[in-house]
Amino acid sequence: MSEGNSQRDQDLEDNIAPTPAVGIAFTATYGTISIRHPDGSFEDIGRIDASEQYISMIQRLSSPEKKHLSPPYSSFENRFHDVPRQYLRGLKKRLGLAASSDVKILAEMLRPLLDLHPIEGKFPTVVMSYPPIVALYNEDIVDAAAYLKVGAQDGAHFYQPREIVAAFAGYGRGLCSHPDDRRRCLDELIALPDAQVLHVEYTKKAMIFHGATLRGAQDFAEGDLDARALYDMGSEQRYKEDFLSMVQEYVTEFVTEWQKYSPHTPDMVLIMTGDEENVRDEAVKEAIRHAMETVGMSSVETLDSMPEYIAARGAAELCERGKGFYSEGKVHPGL
């Protein structure tokens, strides 16, 4: 083994010393950061409200018209057609620039969050969750971190998790019992039962729905999402007399369409994230549950504790598990 490789291996081993794992959660209107200590406890570090530029970007990328090819590709043809765009992104990164204007906005959101808890280690890594916005992709999240010289930690979760996956992990769902044994961990995740999950992010600016069938807390960065963002249904519109009936109508419509292409089951997990005061609105939650029951979900388990931080906690858990996921316990630098 060369001296250079030996030094790199030593650097990677140094990076897995018992230090807190960091999780970031982006939402439509704010970001949060939490850490998982080596003893398994969590600490919620802080929240940063988004700029108008960030909120505008999220709204723009919510339009299906903004979708484009992005890795991982479903075919060689798609990879080929995306070569020009990837070449331009790569060129910008080699020049020390953000891969795109959207990546720069994401990095400007990420920077103050990382300032709340500087990441230690020679190869600093983090796991970042992001909202189910149809034209916001894993590569954007990873490139935003890389622009700030921070790696996106890999692991059994595969790609950076969307909010539904991170929150699922935050509740202790979809996790293996042997995270340090790569093969065993993956086998355990495959053996887990499927869970039909409806995620509702409810902030002052929007209500966002995302439906998915989850087994392990894993994200495969699919380009096609069962998701919908409603920017006329944020809590700023709660004063309207027909708000609750509109919530019920939108949920009924969304779940009915989603379930056309998903395994039907009467059991459903409802995960709610967003602003604390919004998620505590029992009337809104009851409207959502009633809509789900109307379309045949007779058993709805609601998970709504720590709504502002649960996704960041889940991301931190996945970050910690990712540190030991690779052979010989080495950290994947993510850069």
Coordinates of C-alpha atoms in Angstrom, one line a residue:
M1 CA 0.0 0.0 0.0
S2 CA 1.4 3.4 -0.9
E3 CA 2.3 6.0 1.7
G4 CA -0.5 8.3 0.4
N5 CA -3.1 5.6 0.7
S6 CA -1.9 4.8 4.2
Q7 CA -2.2 8.4 5.2
R8 CA -5.7 8.7 3.8
D9 CA -6.8 5.6 5.6
Q10 CA -5.4 7.0 8.8
D11 CA -7.2 10.3 8.2
L12 CA -10.5 8.5 7.6
E13 CA -10.0 6.4 10.8
D14 CA -9.3 9.6 12.7
N15 CA -12.6 11.0 11.5
I16 CA -14.6 8.2 13.1
A17 CA -13.5 9.1 16.6
P18 CA -16.5 9.5 19.0
T19 CA -17.8 12.9 17.9
P20 CA -21.4 14.0 17.4
A21 CA -23.1 13.2 14.1
V22 CA -24.8 16.1 12.4
G23 CA -28.2 16.2 10.7
I24 CA -29.7 19.0 8.7
A25 CA -33.3 19.3 7.7
F26 CA -34.4 21.7 4.9
T27 CA -38.1 22.6 4.7
A28 CA -40.1 24.9 2.5
T29 CA -39.6 27.8 4.9
Y30 CA -36.8 27.1 7.4
G31 CA -33.9 24.7 8.2
T32 CA -33.0 23.0 11.4
I33 CA -29.8 21.3 12.8
S34 CA -29.6 18.5 15.3
I35 CA -26.8 16.3 16.6
R36 CA -26.6 12.7 17.8
H37 CA -24.1 12.2 20.5
P38 CA -22.0 9.0 20.7
D39 CA -24.2 7.9 23.7
G40 CA -27.3 7.9 21.4
S41 CA -28.9 11.1 22.8
F42 CA -30.0 13.9 20.6
E43 CA -29.5 17.7 20.9
D44 CA -31.5 20.1 18.8
I45 CA -29.1 23.0 18.0
G46 CA -31.2 25.6 16.3
R47 CA -33.4 26.8 13.5
I48 CA -32.8 29.3 10.7
D49 CA -35.7 30.9 8.9
A50 CA -35.4 30.9 5.1
S51 CA -34.8 34.0 3.0
E52 CA -37.4 35.1 0.5
Q53 CA -35.0 34.0 -2.3
Y54 CA -35.0 30.5 -0.9
I55 CA -38.7 30.4 -0.4
S56 CA -39.2 31.6 -4.0
M57 CA -36.8 28.9 -5.3
I58 CA -38.8 26.2 -3.5
Q59 CA -42.0 27.5 -4.9
R60 CA -40.5 27.6 -8.4
L61 CA -39.1 24.1 -8.2
S62 CA -42.5 22.8 -7.0
S63 CA -43.8 23.0 -10.6
P64 CA -43.6 19.8 -12.6
E65 CA -42.6 22.0 -15.6
K66 CA -39.2 22.5 -13.9
K67 CA -38.4 18.8 -13.7
H68 CA -35.3 17.6 -15.6
L69 CA -33.1 14.6 -15.8
S70 CA -30.9 14.0 -12.8
P71 CA -28.8 11.1 -11.4
P72 CA -29.4 8.4 -10.6
Y73 CA -30.5 7.6 -14.1
S74 CA -33.1 5.0 -15.0
S75 CA -31.5 4.3 -18.4
F76 CA -28.3 4.9 -20.4
E77 CA -30.3 7.1 -22.7
N78 CA -31.2 9.4 -19.9
R79 CA -27.6 9.6 -18.8
F80 CA -26.5 10.4 -22.3
H81 CA -29.1 13.2 -22.7
D82 CA -27.9 14.8 -19.4
V83 CA -24.3 15.0 -20.4
P84 CA -24.3 18.7 -21.4
R85 CA -25.9 19.8 -18.2
Q86 CA -23.6 17.6 -16.1
Y87 CA -20.6 19.0 -18.0
L88 CA -21.6 22.5 -17.2
R89 CA -22.1 21.7 -13.5
G90 CA -18.8 19.9 -13.3
L91 CA -17.0 22.8 -14.9
K92 CA -18.5 25.3 -12.4
K93 CA -17.4 23.1 -9.5
R94 CA -13.9 22.8 -10.8
L95 CA -13.7 26.6 -10.9
G96 CA -14.8 26.7 -7.3
L97 CA -18.3 28.0 -8.1
A98 CA -21.7 26.6 -7.1
A99 CA -22.9 24.0 -9.5
S100 CA -26.0 26.1 -10.3
S101 CA -27.8 29.2 -9.0
D102 CA -30.2 27.0 -7.0
V103 CA -27.2 25.2 -5.4
K104 CA -25.8 28.6 -4.3
I105 CA -29.2 29.5 -2.7
L106 CA -29.2 26.1 -0.9
A107 CA -25.6 26.7 0.2
E108 CA -26.6 30.1 1.6
M109 CA -29.3 28.4 3.6
L110 CA -26.9 25.6 4.8
R111 CA -24.0 27.9 5.8
P112 CA -25.7 29.6 8.8
L113 CA -27.0 26.2 10.0
L114 CA -23.5 24.8 10.0
D115 CA -22.2 27.9 11.8
L116 CA -24.5 26.9 14.7
H117 CA -22.5 23.7 15.2
P118 CA -19.2 23.6 13.2
I119 CA -18.5 20.0 12.1
E120 CA -15.3 18.5 13.4
G121 CA -12.9 16.1 11.6
K122 CA -10.6 16.2 8.6
F123 CA -13.3 15.0 6.3
P124 CA -16.4 16.6 7.8
T125 CA -19.7 15.0 6.8
V126 CA -23.4 15.6 7.3
V127 CA -26.7 14.1 6.3
M128 CA -29.3 16.5 5.0
S129 CA -32.9 15.9 4.5
Y130 CA -35.0 18.0 2.0
P131 CA -38.7 18.6 1.3
P132 CA -40.5 16.6 -1.4
I133 CA -40.3 19.3 -4.1
V134 CA -40.5 17.7 -7.5
A135 CA -37.6 19.6 -9.2
L136 CA -35.3 19.6 -6.2
Y137 CA -32.8 16.7 -6.5
N138 CA -30.3 14.8 -4.5
E139 CA -27.4 16.3 -6.6
D140 CA -28.5 19.8 -5.6
I141 CA -28.3 19.0 -1.9
V142 CA -25.0 17.1 -2.2
D143 CA -23.4 19.9 -4.3
A144 CA -24.6 22.6 -1.9
A145 CA -22.6 20.8 0.9
A146 CA -19.6 20.2 -1.4
Y147 CA -19.5 24.0 -2.2
L148 CA -19.0 24.6 1.5
K149 CA -16.3 21.8 1.6
V150 CA -18.6 19.5 3.6
G151 CA -19.3 15.9 2.5
A152 CA -22.7 14.3 2.2
Q153 CA -22.4 11.1 4.4
D154 CA -23.3 7.9 2.7
G155 CA -24.7 4.8 4.4
A156 CA -27.5 2.3 4.3
H157 CA -29.8 5.2 3.5
F158 CA -28.0 5.5 0.1
Y159 CA -28.9 9.0 -1.1
Q160 CA -29.6 12.1 1.0
P161 CA -33.0 11.5 2.5
R162 CA -36.1 13.4 1.6
E163 CA -38.0 14.6 4.7
I164 CA -40.3 11.7 4.9
V165 CA -37.4 9.2 5.2
A166 CA -35.5 11.3 7.7
A167 CA -38.5 11.8 9.9
F168 CA -39.2 8.0 9.6
A169 CA -35.7 7.4 11.0
G170 CA -36.2 10.1 13.6
Y171 CA -39.0 8.0 15.1
G172 CA -36.7 5.0 15.1
R173 CA -38.4 3.4 12.1
G174 CA -36.7 1.7 9.2
L175 CA -33.4 1.2 11.0
C176 CA -31.3 -2.0 11.2
S177 CA -29.9 -3.5 14.4
H178 CA -26.4 -3.9 13.1
P179 CA -25.4 -0.7 11.4
D180 CA -21.6 -1.5 11.5
D181 CA -22.1 -4.7 9.5
R182 CA -22.9 -3.6 6.0
R183 CA -24.3 -6.8 4.6
R184 CA -26.3 -7.7 7.7
C185 CA -27.7 -4.2 8.0
L186 CA -29.0 -4.3 4.4
D187 CA -30.5 -7.8 4.9
E188 CA -32.3 -6.6 8.0
L189 CA -33.7 -3.6 6.1
I190 CA -34.9 -5.8 3.2
A191 CA -36.8 -8.0 5.7
L192 CA -38.7 -5.1 7.3
P193 CA -42.4 -4.9 6.6
D194 CA -43.7 -2.2 4.2
A195 CA -45.3 0.9 5.7
Q196 CA -47.6 3.2 3.8
V197 CA -46.7 6.7 4.9
L198 CA -48.3 10.0 4.3
H199 CA -46.1 12.9 5.2
V200 CA -47.6 16.4 5.6
E201 CA -45.3 19.4 6.0
Y202 CA -47.3 22.3 7.4
T203 CA -45.6 25.7 7.6
K204 CA -46.8 29.2 7.5
K205 CA -46.3 29.4 3.7
A206 CA -47.4 25.9 2.5
M207 CA -48.9 22.5 3.1
I208 CA -46.9 19.8 1.3
F209 CA -48.1 16.2 0.8
H210 CA -45.8 13.3 0.1
G211 CA -46.9 9.6 0.0
A212 CA -44.5 6.7 -0.1
T213 CA -44.2 3.0 0.7
L214 CA -41.2 2.7 3.1
R215 CA -39.5 -0.3 4.4
G216 CA -36.1 0.8 5.5
A217 CA -35.2 4.4 6.1
Q218 CA -33.7 4.6 2.7
D219 CA -33.9 7.1 -0.2
F220 CA -33.3 6.0 -3.8
A221 CA -33.5 9.6 -5.2
E222 CA -36.4 8.7 -7.5
G223 CA -37.2 11.4 -10.0
D224 CA -40.9 10.8 -9.9
L225 CA -42.6 11.6 -6.6
D226 CA -46.1 11.3 -5.3
A227 CA -46.0 14.8 -3.9
R228 CA -48.0 18.0 -4.0
A229 CA -47.2 21.5 -2.7
L230 CA -50.0 23.9 -1.9
Y231 CA -48.9 27.4 -1.4
D232 CA -52.4 28.7 -0.7
M233 CA -52.7 26.3 2.3
G234 CA -50.1 27.5 4.7
S235 CA -51.1 28.6 8.2
E236 CA -51.2 32.2 7.1
Q237 CA -54.5 31.2 5.4
R238 CA -55.8 29.5 8.5
Y239 CA -58.3 32.3 9.2
K240 CA -60.4 31.4 6.1
E241 CA -63.7 29.9 7.0
D242 CA -63.4 27.0 4.5
F243 CA -59.8 26.2 5.4
L244 CA -60.5 22.9 7.2
S245 CA -62.9 21.7 4.5
M246 CA -60.2 22.6 1.9
V247 CA -57.6 20.5 3.8
Q248 CA -60.0 17.6 3.8
E249 CA -60.7 18.0 0.1
Y250 CA -57.0 18.2 -0.9
V251 CA -56.0 15.3 1.3
T252 CA -58.8 13.1 -0.1
E253 CA -57.8 14.0 -3.6
F254 CA -54.1 13.4 -3.0
V255 CA -54.4 10.1 -1.2
T256 CA -57.0 8.8 -3.7
E257 CA -54.6 9.5 -6.6
W258 CA -51.5 8.2 -4.8
Q259 CA -53.2 4.9 -3.8
K260 CA -54.0 4.1 -7.4
Y261 CA -50.4 3.1 -7.9
S262 CA -49.5 1.9 -4.3
P263 CA -50.3 -1.3 -2.5
H264 CA -53.6 -0.8 -0.8
T265 CA -53.7 -1.2 2.9
P266 CA -56.1 0.1 5.6
D267 CA -53.1 0.8 7.8
M268 CA -51.4 4.1 7.3
V269 CA -48.7 6.2 9.1
L270 CA -49.3 9.9 9.1
I271 CA -46.1 11.9 9.8
M272 CA -46.5 15.6 10.4
T273 CA -43.6 18.1 10.4
G274 CA -43.4 21.9 10.2
D275 CA -43.9 24.8 12.6
E276 CA -44.6 23.6 16.1
E277 CA -47.8 25.7 16.5
N278 CA -49.2 24.6 13.2
V279 CA -48.7 20.9 13.9
R280 CA -50.3 21.3 17.3
D281 CA -53.6 22.5 15.5
E282 CA -55.8 19.5 16.4
A283 CA -58.6 20.6 14.0
V284 CA -56.2 20.5 11.0
K285 CA -54.9 17.1 12.0
E286 CA -58.4 15.8 12.5
A287 CA -59.4 17.1 9.0
I288 CA -56.4 15.2 7.6
R289 CA -57.2 11.9 9.4
H290 CA -60.9 12.2 8.5
A291 CA -60.0 12.5 4.8
M292 CA -57.7 9.5 5.1
E293 CA -60.5 7.4 6.7
T294 CA -62.9 8.5 4.0
V295 CA -60.8 6.9 1.4
G296 CA -60.5 3.6 3.3
M297 CA -57.6 4.2 5.7
S298 CA -59.3 2.7 8.8
S299 CA -56.2 2.7 11.0
V300 CA -54.1 5.8 11.0
E301 CA -51.1 6.1 13.3
T302 CA -50.1 9.8 13.8
L303 CA -46.5 10.7 14.4
D304 CA -46.2 14.4 15.2
S305 CA -43.8 14.9 18.1
M306 CA -40.9 17.4 17.7
P307 CA -42.2 18.4 14.3
E308 CA -39.5 21.1 13.7
Y309 CA -36.6 18.8 14.5
I310 CA -37.6 15.2 14.0
A311 CA -36.2 15.1 10.4
A312 CA -32.9 16.7 11.5
R313 CA -32.7 14.1 14.3
G314 CA -33.3 11.3 11.8
A315 CA -30.7 12.8 9.5
A316 CA -28.2 12.8 12.4
E317 CA -29.1 9.2 13.2
L318 CA -28.4 8.2 9.6
C319 CA -25.2 10.2 9.6
E320 CA -24.0 8.3 12.7
R321 CA -24.9 5.0 11.2
G322 CA -23.2 5.9 7.9
K323 CA -19.9 6.3 9.7
G324 CA -19.6 2.6 10.4
F325 CA -21.4 1.3 7.3
Y326 CA -18.4 0.8 5.1
S327 CA -15.8 -2.0 5.3
E328 CA -13.3 -1.7 8.1
G329 CA -15.5 1.1 9.6
K330 CA -14.1 3.8 7.3
V331 CA -16.0 7.0 6.6
H332 CA -17.0 7.8 3.1
P333 CA -15.9 11.4 2.7
G334 CA -18.7 12.2 0.3
L335 CA -16.7 14.7 -1.7

